[in-house]
PDB file of C-alpha atoms in Angstrom:
ATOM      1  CA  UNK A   8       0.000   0.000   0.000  1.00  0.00           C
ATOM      2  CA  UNK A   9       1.175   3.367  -1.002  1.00  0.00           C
ATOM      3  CA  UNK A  10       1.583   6.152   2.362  1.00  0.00           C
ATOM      4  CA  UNK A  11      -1.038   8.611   1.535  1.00  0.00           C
ATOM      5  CA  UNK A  12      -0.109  12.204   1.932  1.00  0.00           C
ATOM      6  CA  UNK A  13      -2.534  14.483   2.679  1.00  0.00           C
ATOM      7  CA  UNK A  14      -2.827  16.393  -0.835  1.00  0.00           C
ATOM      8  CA  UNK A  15      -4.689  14.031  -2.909  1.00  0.00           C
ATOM      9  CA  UNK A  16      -6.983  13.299  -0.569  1.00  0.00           C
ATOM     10  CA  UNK A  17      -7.637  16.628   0.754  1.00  0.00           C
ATOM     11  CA  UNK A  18      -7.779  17.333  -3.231  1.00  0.00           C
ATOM     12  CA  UNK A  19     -10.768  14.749  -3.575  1.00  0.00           C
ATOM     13  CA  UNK A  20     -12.761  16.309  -0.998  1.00  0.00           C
ATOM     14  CA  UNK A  21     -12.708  19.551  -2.105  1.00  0.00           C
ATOM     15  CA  UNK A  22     -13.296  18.415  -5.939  1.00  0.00           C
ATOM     16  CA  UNK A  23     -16.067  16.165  -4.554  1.00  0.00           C
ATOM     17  CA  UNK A  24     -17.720  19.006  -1.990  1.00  0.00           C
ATOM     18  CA  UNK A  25     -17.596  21.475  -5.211  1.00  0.00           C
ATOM     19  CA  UNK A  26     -19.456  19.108  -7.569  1.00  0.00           C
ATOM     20  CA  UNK A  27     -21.964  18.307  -4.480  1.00  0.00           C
ATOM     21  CA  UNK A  28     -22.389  21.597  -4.299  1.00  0.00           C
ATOM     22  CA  UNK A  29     -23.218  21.802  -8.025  1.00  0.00           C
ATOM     23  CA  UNK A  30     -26.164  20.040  -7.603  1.00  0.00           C
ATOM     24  CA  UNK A  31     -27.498  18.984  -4.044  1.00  0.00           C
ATOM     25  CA  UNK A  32     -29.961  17.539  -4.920  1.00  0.00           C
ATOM     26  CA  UNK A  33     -29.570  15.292  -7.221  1.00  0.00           C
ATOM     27  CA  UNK A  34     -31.073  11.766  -7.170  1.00  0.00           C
ATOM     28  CA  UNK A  35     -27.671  10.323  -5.091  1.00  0.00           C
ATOM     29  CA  UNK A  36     -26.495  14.129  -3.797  1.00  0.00           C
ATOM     30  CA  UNK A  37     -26.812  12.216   0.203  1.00  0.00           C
ATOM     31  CA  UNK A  38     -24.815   9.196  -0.787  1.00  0.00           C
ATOM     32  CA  UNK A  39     -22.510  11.097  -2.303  1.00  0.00           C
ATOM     33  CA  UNK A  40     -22.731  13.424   1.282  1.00  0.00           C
ATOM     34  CA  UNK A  41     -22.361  10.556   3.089  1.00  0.00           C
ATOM     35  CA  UNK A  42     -19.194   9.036   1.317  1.00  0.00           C
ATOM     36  CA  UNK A  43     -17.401  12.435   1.758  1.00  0.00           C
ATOM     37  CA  UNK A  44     -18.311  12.645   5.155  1.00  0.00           C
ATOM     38  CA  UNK A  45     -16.667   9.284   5.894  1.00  0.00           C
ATOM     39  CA  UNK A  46     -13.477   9.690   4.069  1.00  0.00           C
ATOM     40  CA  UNK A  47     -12.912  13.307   5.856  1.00  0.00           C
ATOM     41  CA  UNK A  48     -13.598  11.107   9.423  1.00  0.00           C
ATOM     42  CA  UNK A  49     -11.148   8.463   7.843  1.00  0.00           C
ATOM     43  CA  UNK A  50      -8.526  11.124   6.978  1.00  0.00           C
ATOM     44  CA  UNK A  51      -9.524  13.118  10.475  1.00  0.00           C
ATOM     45  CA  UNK A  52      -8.917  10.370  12.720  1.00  0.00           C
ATOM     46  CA  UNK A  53      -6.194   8.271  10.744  1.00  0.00           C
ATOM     47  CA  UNK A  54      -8.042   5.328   9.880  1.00  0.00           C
ATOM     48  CA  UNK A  55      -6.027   2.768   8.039  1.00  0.00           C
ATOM     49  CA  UNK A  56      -9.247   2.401   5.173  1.00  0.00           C
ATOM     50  CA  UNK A  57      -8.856   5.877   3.912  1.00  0.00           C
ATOM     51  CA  UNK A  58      -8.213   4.502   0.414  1.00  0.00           C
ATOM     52  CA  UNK A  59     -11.106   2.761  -0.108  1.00  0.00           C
ATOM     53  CA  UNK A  60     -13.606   4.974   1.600  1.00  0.00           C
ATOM     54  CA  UNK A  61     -11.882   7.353  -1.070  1.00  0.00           C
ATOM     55  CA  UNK A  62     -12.984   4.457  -3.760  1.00  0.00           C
ATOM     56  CA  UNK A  63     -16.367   5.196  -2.361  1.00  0.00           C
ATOM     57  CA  UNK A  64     -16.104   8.875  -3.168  1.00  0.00           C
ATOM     58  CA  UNK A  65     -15.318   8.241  -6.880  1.00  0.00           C
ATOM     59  CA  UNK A  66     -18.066   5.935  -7.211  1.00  0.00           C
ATOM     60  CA  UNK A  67     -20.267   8.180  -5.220  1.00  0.00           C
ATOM     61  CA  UNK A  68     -19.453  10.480  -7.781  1.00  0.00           C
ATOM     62  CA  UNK A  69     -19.909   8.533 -10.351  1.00  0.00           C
ATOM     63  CA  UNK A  70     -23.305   7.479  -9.817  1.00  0.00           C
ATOM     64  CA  UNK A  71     -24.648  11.125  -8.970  1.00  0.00           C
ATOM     65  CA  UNK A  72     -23.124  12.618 -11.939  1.00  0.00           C
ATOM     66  CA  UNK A  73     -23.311   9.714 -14.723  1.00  0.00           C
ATOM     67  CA  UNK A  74     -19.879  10.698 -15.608  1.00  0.00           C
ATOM     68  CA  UNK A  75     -17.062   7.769 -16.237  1.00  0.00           C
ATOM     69  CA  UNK A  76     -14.178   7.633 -13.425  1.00  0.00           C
ATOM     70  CA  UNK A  77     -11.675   8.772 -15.813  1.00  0.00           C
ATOM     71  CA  UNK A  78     -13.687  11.759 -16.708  1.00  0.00           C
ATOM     72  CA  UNK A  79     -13.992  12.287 -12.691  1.00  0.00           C
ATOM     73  CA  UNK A  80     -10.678  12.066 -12.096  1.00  0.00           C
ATOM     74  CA  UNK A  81      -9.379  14.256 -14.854  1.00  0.00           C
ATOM     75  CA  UNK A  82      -9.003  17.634 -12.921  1.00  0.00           C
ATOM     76  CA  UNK A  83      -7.388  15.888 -10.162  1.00  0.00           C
ATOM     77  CA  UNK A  84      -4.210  13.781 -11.745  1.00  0.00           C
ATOM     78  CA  UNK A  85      -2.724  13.545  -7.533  1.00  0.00           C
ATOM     79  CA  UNK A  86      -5.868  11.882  -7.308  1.00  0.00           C
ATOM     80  CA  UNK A  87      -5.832   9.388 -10.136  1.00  0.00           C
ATOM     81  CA  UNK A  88      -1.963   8.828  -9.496  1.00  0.00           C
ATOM     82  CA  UNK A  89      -2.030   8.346  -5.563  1.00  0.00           C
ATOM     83  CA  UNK A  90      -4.887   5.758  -6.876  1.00  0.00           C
ATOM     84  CA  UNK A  91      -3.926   3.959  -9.635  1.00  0.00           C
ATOM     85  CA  UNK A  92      -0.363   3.314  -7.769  1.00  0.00           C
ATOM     86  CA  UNK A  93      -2.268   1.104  -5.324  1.00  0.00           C
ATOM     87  CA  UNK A  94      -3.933  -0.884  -7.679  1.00  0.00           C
TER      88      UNK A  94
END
């Protein structure tokens, strides 16, 4: 597993807060809430499943905005790096 550093995942919440903010209230805007919420707890209080409550995020995303992951991840290349290096 790859040591996360705070930037790309401090980089997914605020790219995934602005596109809630977009459009709260969408058809999935609270699980996409929801899945912020617990990767920012995650991240908060150093629990060792930050990655993949940061999985849940991009699918989160996903599924509230209909776009692909790639397209998600896009503006945020720490994002899809720090990712895609643990795969």
């Amino acid at each position: 597993m790859t040591p996360i550093t705070p930037e790309p995942v401090e980089t997914l919440i605020r790219h995934a807060w602005d596109l809630y903010e977009q459009d709260s209230e969408c058809d999935h805007a609270a699980h996409l809430r929801q899945a912020v919420w617990q990767l920012e707890e995650a991240v908060d209080y150093g629990h060792d499943d930050v990655e993949a409550r940061a999985r849940r995020v991009i699918q989160a995303l996903s599924v509230a905005t209909g776009e692909e992951v790639g397209d998600i991840l896009s503006p945020t290349p720490s994002v899809a790096a720090w990712l895609e290096s643990d795969q």
